[in-house]
Short mmCIF file of C-alpha atoms in Angstrom, two decimals:
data_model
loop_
_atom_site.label_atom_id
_atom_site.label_comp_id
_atom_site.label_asym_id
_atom_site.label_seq_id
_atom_site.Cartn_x
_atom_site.Cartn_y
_atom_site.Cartn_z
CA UNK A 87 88.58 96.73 136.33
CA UNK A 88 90.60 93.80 134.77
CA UNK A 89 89.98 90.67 133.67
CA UNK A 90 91.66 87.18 135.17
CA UNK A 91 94.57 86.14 133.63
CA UNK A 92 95.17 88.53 131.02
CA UNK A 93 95.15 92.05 132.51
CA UNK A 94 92.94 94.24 130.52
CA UNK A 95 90.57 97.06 131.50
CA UNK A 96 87.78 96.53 129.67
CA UNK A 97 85.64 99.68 130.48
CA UNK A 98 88.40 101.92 129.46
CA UNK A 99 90.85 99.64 127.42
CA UNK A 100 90.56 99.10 123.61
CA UNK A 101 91.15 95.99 122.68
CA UNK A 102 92.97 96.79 119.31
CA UNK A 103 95.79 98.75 120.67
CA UNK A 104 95.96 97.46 123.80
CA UNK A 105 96.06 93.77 123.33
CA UNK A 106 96.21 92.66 119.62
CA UNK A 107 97.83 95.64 118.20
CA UNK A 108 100.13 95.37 120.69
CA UNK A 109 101.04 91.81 118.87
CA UNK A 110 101.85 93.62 115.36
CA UNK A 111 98.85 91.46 113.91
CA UNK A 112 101.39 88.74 113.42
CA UNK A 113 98.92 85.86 113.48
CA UNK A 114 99.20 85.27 109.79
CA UNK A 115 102.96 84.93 110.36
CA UNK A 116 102.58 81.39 111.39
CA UNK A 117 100.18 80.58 108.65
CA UNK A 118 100.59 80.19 104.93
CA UNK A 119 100.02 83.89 104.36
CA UNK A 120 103.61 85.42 104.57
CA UNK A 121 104.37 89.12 104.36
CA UNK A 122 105.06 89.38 100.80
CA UNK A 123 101.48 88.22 100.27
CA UNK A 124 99.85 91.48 100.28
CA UNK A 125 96.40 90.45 98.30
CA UNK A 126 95.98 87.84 101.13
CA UNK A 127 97.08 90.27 104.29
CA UNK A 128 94.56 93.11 102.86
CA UNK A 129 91.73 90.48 102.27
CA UNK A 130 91.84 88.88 105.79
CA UNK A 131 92.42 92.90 106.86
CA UNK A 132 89.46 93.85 105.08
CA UNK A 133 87.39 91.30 107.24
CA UNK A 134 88.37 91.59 110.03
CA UNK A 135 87.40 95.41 110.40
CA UNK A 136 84.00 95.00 108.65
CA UNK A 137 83.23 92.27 111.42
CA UNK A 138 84.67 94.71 113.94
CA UNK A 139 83.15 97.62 112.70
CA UNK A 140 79.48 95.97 112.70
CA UNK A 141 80.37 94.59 115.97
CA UNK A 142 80.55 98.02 117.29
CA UNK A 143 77.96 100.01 115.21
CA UNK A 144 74.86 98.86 117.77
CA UNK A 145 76.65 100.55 119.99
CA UNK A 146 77.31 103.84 118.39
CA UNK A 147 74.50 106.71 117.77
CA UNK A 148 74.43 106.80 114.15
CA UNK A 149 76.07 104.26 112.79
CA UNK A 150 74.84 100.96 110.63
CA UNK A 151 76.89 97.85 109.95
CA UNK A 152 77.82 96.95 106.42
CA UNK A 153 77.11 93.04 106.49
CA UNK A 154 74.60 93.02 109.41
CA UNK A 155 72.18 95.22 110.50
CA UNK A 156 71.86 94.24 114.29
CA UNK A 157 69.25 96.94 116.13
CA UNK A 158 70.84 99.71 117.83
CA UNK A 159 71.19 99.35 121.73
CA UNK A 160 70.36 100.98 124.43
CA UNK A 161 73.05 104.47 124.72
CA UNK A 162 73.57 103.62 128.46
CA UNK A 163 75.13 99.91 127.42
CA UNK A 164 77.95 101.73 125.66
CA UNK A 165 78.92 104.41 127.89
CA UNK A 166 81.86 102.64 128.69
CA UNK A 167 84.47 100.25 126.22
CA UNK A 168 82.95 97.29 128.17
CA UNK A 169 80.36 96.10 125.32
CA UNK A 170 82.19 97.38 122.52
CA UNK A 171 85.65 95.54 123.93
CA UNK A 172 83.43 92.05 123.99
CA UNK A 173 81.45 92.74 121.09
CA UNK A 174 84.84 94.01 118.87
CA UNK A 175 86.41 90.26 120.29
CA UNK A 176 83.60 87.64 119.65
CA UNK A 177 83.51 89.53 115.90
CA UNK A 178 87.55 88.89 116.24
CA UNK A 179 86.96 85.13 117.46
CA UNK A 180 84.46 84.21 114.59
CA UNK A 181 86.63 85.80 111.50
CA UNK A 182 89.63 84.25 112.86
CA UNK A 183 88.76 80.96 113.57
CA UNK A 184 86.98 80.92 109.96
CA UNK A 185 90.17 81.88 108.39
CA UNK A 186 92.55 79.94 110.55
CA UNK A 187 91.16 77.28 112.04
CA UNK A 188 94.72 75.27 112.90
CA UNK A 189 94.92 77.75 115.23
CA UNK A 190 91.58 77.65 117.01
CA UNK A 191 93.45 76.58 120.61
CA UNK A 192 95.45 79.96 120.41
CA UNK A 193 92.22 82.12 120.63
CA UNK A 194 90.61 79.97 122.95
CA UNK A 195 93.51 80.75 124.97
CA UNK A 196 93.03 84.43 124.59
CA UNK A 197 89.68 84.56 125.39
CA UNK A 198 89.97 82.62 128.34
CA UNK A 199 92.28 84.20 129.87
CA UNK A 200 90.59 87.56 129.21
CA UNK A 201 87.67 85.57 131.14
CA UNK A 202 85.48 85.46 128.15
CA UNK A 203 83.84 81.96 127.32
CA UNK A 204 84.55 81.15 123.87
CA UNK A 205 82.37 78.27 123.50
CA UNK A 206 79.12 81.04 123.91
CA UNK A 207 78.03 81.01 120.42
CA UNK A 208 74.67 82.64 120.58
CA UNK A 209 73.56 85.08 118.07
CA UNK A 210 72.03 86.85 121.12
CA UNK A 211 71.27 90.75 119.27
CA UNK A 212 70.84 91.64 122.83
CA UNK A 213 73.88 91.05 124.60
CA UNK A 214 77.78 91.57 123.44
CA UNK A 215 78.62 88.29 122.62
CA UNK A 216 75.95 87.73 120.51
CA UNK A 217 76.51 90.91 118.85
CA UNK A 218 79.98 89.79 118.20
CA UNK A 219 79.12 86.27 116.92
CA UNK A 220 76.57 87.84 114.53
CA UNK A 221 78.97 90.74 113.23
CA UNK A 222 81.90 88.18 112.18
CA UNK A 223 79.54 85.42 111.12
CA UNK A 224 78.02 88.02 108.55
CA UNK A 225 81.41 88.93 107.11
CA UNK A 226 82.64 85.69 106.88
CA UNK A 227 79.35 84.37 105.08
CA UNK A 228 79.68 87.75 102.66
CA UNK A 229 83.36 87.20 101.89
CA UNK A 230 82.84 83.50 101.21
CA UNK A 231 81.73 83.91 98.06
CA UNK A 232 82.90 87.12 97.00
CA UNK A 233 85.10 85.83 94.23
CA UNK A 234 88.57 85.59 96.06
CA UNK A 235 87.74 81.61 96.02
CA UNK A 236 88.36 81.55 100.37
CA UNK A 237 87.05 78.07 100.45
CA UNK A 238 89.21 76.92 97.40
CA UNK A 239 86.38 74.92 95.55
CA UNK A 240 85.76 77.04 93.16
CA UNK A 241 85.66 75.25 89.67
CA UNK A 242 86.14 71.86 91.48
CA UNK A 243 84.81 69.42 93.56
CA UNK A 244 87.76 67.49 95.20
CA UNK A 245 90.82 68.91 96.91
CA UNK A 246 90.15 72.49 96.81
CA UNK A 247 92.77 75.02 97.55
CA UNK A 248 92.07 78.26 99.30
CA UNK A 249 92.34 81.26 97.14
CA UNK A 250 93.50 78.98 94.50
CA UNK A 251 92.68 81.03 91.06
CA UNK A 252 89.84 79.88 89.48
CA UNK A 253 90.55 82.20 85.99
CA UNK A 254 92.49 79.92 83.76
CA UNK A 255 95.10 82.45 83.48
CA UNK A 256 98.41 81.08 82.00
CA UNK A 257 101.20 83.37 81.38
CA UNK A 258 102.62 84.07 77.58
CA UNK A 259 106.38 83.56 78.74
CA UNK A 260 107.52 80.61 80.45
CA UNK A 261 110.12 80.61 83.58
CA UNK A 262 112.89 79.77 80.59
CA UNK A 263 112.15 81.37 77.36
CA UNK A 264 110.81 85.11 76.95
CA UNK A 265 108.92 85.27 73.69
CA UNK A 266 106.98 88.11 73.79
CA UNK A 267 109.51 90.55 75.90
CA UNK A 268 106.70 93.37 77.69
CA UNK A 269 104.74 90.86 79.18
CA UNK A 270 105.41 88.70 82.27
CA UNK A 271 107.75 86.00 82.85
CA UNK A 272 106.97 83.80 86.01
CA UNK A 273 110.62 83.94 88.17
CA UNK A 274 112.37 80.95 89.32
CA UNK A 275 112.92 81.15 92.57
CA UNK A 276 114.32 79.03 95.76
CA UNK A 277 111.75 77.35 97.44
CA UNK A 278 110.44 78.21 100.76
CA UNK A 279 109.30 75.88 103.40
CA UNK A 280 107.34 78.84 105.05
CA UNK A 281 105.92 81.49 103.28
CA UNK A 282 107.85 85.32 103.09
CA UNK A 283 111.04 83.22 105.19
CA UNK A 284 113.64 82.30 105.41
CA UNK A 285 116.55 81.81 102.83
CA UNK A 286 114.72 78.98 100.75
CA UNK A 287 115.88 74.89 100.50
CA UNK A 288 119.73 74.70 98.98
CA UNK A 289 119.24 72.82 95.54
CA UNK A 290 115.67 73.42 95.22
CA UNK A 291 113.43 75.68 93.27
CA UNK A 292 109.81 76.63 92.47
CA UNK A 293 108.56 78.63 89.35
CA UNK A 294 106.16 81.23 90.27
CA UNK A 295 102.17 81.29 89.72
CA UNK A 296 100.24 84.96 88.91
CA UNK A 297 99.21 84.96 92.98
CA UNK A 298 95.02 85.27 93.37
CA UNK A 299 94.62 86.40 89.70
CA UNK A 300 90.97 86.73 91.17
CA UNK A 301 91.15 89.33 92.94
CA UNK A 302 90.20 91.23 89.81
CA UNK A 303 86.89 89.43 90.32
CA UNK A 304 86.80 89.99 94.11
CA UNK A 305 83.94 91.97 95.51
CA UNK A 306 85.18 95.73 96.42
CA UNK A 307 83.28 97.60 98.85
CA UNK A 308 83.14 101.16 97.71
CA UNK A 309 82.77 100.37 93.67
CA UNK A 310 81.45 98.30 91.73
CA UNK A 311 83.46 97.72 88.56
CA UNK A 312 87.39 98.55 88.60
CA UNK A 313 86.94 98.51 85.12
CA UNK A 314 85.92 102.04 85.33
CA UNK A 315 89.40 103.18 86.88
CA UNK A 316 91.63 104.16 84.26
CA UNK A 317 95.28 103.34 83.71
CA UNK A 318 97.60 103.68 81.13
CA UNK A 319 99.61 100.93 79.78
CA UNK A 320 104.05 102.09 80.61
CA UNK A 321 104.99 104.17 77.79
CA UNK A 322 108.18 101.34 77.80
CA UNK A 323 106.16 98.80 76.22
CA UNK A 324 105.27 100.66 73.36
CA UNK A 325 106.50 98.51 70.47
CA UNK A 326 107.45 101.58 68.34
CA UNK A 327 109.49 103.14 71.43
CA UNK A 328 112.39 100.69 71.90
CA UNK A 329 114.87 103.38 73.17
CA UNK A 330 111.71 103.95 75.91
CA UNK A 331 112.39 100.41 77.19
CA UNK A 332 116.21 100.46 76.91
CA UNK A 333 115.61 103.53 79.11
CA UNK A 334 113.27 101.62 81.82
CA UNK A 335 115.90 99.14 82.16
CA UNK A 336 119.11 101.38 82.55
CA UNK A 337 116.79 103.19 85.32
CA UNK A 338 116.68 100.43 87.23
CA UNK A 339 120.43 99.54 86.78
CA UNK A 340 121.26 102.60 87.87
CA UNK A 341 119.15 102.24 90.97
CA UNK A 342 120.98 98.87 91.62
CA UNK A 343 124.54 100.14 91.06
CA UNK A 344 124.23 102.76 93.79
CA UNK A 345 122.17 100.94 96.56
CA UNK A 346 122.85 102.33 100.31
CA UNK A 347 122.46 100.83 103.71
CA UNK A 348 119.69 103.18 104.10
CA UNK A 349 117.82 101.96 101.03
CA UNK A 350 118.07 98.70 101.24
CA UNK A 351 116.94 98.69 104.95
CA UNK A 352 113.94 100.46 103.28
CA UNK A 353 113.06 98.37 100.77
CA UNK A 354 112.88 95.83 103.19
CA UNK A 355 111.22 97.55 105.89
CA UNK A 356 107.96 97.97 103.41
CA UNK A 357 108.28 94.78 101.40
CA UNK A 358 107.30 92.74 104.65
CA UNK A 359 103.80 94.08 105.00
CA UNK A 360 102.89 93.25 108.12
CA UNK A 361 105.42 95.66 109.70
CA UNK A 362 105.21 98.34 107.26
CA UNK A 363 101.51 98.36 106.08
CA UNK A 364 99.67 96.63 108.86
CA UNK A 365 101.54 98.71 111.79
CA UNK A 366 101.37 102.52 109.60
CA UNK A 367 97.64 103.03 110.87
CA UNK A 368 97.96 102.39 113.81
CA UNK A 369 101.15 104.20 113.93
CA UNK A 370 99.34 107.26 112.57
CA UNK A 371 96.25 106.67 114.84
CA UNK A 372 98.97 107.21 118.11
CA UNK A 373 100.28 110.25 116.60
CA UNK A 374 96.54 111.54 116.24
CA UNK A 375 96.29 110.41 120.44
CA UNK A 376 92.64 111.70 120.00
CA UNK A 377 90.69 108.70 119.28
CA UNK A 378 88.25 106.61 121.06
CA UNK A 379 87.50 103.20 120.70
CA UNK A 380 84.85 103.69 118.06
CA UNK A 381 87.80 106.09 116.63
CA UNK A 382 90.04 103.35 115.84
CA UNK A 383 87.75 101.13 115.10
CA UNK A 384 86.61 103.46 112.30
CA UNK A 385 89.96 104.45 111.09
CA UNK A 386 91.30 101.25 110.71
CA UNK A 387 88.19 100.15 108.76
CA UNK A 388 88.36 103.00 106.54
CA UNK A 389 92.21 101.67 106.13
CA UNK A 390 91.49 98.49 105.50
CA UNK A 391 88.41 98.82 102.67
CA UNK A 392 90.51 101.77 101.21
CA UNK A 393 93.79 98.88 100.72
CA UNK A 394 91.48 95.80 99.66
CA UNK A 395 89.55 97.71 97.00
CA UNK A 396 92.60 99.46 95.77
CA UNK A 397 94.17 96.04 95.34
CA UNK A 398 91.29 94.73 93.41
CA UNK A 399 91.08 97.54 90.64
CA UNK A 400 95.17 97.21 90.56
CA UNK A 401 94.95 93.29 90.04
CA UNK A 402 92.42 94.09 86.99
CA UNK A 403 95.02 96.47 85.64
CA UNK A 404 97.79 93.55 86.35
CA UNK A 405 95.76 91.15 84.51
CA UNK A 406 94.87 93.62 81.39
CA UNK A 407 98.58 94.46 80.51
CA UNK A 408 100.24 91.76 82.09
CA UNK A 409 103.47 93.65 81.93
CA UNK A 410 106.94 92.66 82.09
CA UNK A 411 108.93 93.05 84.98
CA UNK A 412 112.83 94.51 85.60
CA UNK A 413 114.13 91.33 85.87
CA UNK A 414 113.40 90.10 82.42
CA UNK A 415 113.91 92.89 80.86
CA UNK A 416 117.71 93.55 81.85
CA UNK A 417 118.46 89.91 80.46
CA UNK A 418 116.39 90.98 77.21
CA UNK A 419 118.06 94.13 76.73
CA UNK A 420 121.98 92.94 77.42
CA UNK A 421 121.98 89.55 77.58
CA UNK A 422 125.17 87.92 78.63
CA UNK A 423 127.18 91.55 78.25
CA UNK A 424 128.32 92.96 81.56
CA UNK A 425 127.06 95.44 83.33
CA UNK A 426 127.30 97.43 86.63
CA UNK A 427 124.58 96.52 89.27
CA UNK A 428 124.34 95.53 92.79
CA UNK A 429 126.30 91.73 92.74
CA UNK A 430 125.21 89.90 95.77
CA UNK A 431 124.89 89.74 99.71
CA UNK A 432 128.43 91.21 100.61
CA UNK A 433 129.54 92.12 97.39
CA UNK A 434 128.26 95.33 96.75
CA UNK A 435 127.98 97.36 93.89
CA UNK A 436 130.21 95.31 90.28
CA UNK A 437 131.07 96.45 87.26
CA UNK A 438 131.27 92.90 85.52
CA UNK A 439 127.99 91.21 86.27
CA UNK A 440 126.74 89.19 83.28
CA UNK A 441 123.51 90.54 82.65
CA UNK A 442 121.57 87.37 82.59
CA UNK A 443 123.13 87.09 86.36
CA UNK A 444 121.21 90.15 87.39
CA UNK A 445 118.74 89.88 90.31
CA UNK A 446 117.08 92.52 92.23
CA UNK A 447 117.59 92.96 95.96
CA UNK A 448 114.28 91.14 96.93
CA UNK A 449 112.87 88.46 95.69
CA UNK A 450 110.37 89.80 92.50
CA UNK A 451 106.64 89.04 93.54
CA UNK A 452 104.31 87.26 91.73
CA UNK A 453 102.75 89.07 89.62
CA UNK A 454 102.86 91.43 86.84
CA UNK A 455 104.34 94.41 86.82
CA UNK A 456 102.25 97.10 86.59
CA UNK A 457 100.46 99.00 88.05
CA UNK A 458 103.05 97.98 91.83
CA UNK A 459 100.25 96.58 94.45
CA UNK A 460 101.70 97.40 97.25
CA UNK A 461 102.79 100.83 96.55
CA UNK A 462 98.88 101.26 94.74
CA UNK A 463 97.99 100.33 98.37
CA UNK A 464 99.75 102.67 100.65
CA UNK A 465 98.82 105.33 98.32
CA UNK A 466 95.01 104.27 99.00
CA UNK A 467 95.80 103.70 102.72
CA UNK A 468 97.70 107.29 103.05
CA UNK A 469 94.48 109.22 101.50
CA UNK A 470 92.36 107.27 103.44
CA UNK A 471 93.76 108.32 106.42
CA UNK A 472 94.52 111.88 105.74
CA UNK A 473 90.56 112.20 105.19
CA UNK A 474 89.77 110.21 108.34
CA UNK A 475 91.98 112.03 111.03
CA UNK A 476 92.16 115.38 108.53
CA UNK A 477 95.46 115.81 108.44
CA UNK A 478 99.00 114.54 106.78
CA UNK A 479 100.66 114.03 110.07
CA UNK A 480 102.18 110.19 110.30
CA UNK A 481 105.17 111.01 113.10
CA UNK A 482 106.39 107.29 112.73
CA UNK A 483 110.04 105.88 113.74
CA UNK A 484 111.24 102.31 113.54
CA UNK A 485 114.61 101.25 114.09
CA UNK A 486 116.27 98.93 111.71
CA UNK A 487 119.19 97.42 113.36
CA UNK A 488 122.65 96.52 112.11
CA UNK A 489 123.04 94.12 110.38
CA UNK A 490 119.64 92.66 110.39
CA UNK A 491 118.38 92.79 106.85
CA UNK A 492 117.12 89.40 105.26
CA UNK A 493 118.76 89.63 102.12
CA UNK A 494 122.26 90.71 103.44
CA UNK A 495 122.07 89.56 107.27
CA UNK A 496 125.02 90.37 109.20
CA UNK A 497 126.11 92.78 106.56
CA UNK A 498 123.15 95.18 106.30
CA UNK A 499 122.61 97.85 107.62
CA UNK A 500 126.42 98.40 108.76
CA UNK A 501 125.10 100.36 111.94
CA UNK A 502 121.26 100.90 113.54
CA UNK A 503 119.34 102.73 111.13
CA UNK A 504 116.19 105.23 112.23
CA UNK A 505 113.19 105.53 109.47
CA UNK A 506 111.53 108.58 110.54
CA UNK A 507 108.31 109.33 108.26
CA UNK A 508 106.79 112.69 109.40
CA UNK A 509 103.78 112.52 106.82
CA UNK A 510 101.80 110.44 104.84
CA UNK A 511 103.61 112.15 101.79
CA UNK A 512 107.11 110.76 103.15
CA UNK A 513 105.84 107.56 103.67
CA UNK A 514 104.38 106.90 100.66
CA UNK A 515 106.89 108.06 98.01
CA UNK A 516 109.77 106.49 99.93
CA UNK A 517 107.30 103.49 99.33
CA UNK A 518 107.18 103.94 95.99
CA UNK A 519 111.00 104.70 95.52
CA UNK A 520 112.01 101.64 97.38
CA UNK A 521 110.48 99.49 94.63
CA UNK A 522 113.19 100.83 92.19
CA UNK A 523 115.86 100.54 94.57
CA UNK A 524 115.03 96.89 94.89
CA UNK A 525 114.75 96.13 91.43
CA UNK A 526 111.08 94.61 91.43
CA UNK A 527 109.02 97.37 89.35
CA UNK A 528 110.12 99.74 86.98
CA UNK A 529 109.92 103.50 87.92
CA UNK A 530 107.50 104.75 85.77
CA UNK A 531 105.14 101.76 87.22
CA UNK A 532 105.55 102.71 91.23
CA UNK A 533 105.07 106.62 90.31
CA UNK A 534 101.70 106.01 88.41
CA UNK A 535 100.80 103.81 91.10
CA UNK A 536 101.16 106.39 93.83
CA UNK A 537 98.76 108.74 91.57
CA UNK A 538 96.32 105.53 90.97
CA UNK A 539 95.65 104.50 94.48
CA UNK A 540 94.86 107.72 96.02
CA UNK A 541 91.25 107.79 94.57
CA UNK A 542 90.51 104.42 96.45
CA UNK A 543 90.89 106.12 99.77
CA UNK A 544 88.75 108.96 98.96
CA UNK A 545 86.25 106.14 98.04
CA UNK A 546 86.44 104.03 101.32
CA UNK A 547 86.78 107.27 103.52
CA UNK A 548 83.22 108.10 101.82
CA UNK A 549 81.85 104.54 102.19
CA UNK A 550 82.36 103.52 105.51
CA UNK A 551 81.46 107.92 106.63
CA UNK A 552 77.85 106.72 105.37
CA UNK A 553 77.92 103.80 107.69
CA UNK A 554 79.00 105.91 110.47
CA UNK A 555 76.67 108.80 109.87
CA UNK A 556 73.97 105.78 109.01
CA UNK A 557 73.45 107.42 105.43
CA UNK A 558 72.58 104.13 103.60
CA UNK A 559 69.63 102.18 102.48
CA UNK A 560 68.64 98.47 104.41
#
């Protein structure tokens, strides 16, 4: 059976895969959250799929919600999608409207057309909708004040900012003078009128801020202190090893000097997280082509608490050494002397690039450098997974076509280039690699990061199997 307007089957559909999935979960594209943003993407992420999850748990045999606890329904009202699909959406509706309300008309759109009425906003336990409403009006009200600061008042009263830190933290270097040379320098940077796009405003800059320094603070869902989660401060900084940091930097050169096609279309490929991190789930849940609705619903869940609290214990480690990053390093270490590096969109690979002219092949983000967030994340997203589904098998293949990189457009790659990632393990140290080959983290940083965020999806995989197998106290 479909619905008016939007064709869906919503006894046998799944609303994920067939409908928003089928979008890339690009919403946040046309928001202030762009895809270099990837504290934002997994917080919003991490809602979403607790609201979704809850909204199907009623609905399931065993399984409890983890921010409501709505009583389990009748086994006959789930034998087909149909509940879950309307449940799963209302849960959708609520989250989304809470987090981007400028774009209420677009999901009243959507659920019109699927021939849902999006003004029903009962907390009905007994019917779908309601179940929905409840399930993403829980994890909004849990996440409100769960110390990412979503409404922005935090610490004031008057023209609040959302996710606006809240910490006091000022950096030790300013965008102009290094003083203290392992800890991090904000970049200057061209402005952007939209977030993660475009090539910036000719003639105008903006000095970066330490983005949702926070997050350390946040609330994680399978921890309760990422305090407890060792991690090393880089051997590089070590005052009494100066040949060490000489060493870090001439890595990274080196990476920079012999950039391919094939690397560079990498690098950006995983920078821009809502291809590369948002889509590898669900790419690995099609491989698996065993899962139900309650399935994906679980998997992605799993992902998404597995990538938020990895983030959180990373951003502690951020804040604790608040280390330096390639960029001003390679102008510490040689200055104005010349050396041979990557030298610009169309340029290629120079041997007489001033030192202080160095920049990586994407823009640096905005924090410090170790331990890498992103690359902490996949690795908690890839062990995640692997526990969920039981195996390593990813079988994922995007095409990168010529020319079509942001950095080098029209140059880069010089012909269509095919990322095939097999497994998890592929996926995950080409992640890691690809922040050396674009110059933003050093590579002792992105290797100890792959080892660091593993444990985090052991962690969620464990947390959200209670919910499922209803193992937890009310």
């Amino acid at each position: 059976m479909t619905t008016p307007g939007l064709a869906f089957d919503f006894d046998n559909g799944n609303f994920y895969r067939d409908l928003i999935g089928k979008a890339g979960d690009s919403s946040g594209q046309q928001q202030a959250v762009g895809p270099k943003d990837v504290s934002l993407v997994a917080w919003i992420q991490a809602v979403m799929w607790a609201a979704r999850f809850d909204a199907l748990a009623p609905y399931h045999p065993t399984a409890v919600g983890v921010h409501s606890r709505i009583d389990r329904r009748p086994a006959a009202e789930g034998a087909t999608n149909r509940n879950k699909n309307i449940a799963a959406l209302y849960a959708s509706y609520q989250v989304a409207n809470a987090i981007y309300p400028e774009r209420e008309h677009v999901m009243r759109q959507m659920m019109t057309a699927l021939g849902l009425d999006p003004d029903d906003t009962s907390e009905d336990p007994t019917t779908p909708a309601g179940i929905g409403t409840i399930a993403g009006r829980s994890a909004v009200a849990a996440r409100t004040r769960d110390g990412m600061n979503f409404l922005g008042d935090e610490g004031r009263s008057y023209h609040g900012q959302a996710f606006d830190d809240y910490t006091g933290y000022r950096p030790v270097n300013t965008a102009y003078e290094l003083t203290d040379p392992t800890r991090w320098q904000p970049a200057i940077q061209p402005h952007r009128r939209r977030a993660g796009g475009g090539p910036g405003d000719k003639g105008t800059f903006a000095i970066q801020r330490f983005v949702t320094p926070q997050l350390r603070l946040t609330q994680p869902y399978s921890y309760k202190d990422p305090g407890q989660f060792a991690l090393a401060r880089p051997a590089h900084l070590d005052p009494a090893d100066p040949d060490g940091y000489r060493h870090a930097v001439d890595e990274v050169l080196r990476a920079s000097a012999s950039l391919t096609d094939e690397q560079k279309a990498k690098a950006e490929f995983f920078d821009n997280s809502y291809l590369s991190i948002l889509q590898s789930t669900k790419a690995a849940a099609l491989a698996h082509g065993e899962l139900d609705l309650d399935g994906w619903v679980q998997l992605l869940f799993v992902s998404s608490a597995a990538q938020l609290d990895s983030l959180i214990a990373a951003w502690h480690h951020k804040h604790a050494h608040d280390a330096v990053r390639p960029f001003s390093a390679i102008r510490h270490v040689y200055g104005n002397q010349q050396v041979t590096a990557w030298g610009g969109p169309g340029k290629g690979t120079v041997d007489d690039l001033p030192a202080d002219e160095w920049t990586s092949y994407l823009p640096v983000g905005d924090s410090p450098d170790h331990p890498c967030g992103a690359t902490t994340l996949c690795a908690a997203e890839a062990q995640a997974v692997r526990r969920f589904l039981g195996h390593d098998r990813l079988e994922w293949r995007h095409t990168v076509p010529a020319g079509s990189t942001l950095t080098e457009p029209g140059i880069a790659p010089a012909q269509d280039i095919e990322l095939h990632y097999a497994t998890w393990t592929d996926f995950e140290q080409d992640f890691a690699r690809s922040r050396v080959w674009a110059g933003v983290h050093f590579r002792t940083t992105a290797e100890a990061s792959l080892t660091f965020g593993r444990q985090f999806g052991d962690l969620a995989h464990d947390f959200v199997r209670r919910h499922i197998d209803g193992n937890v106290q009310n």
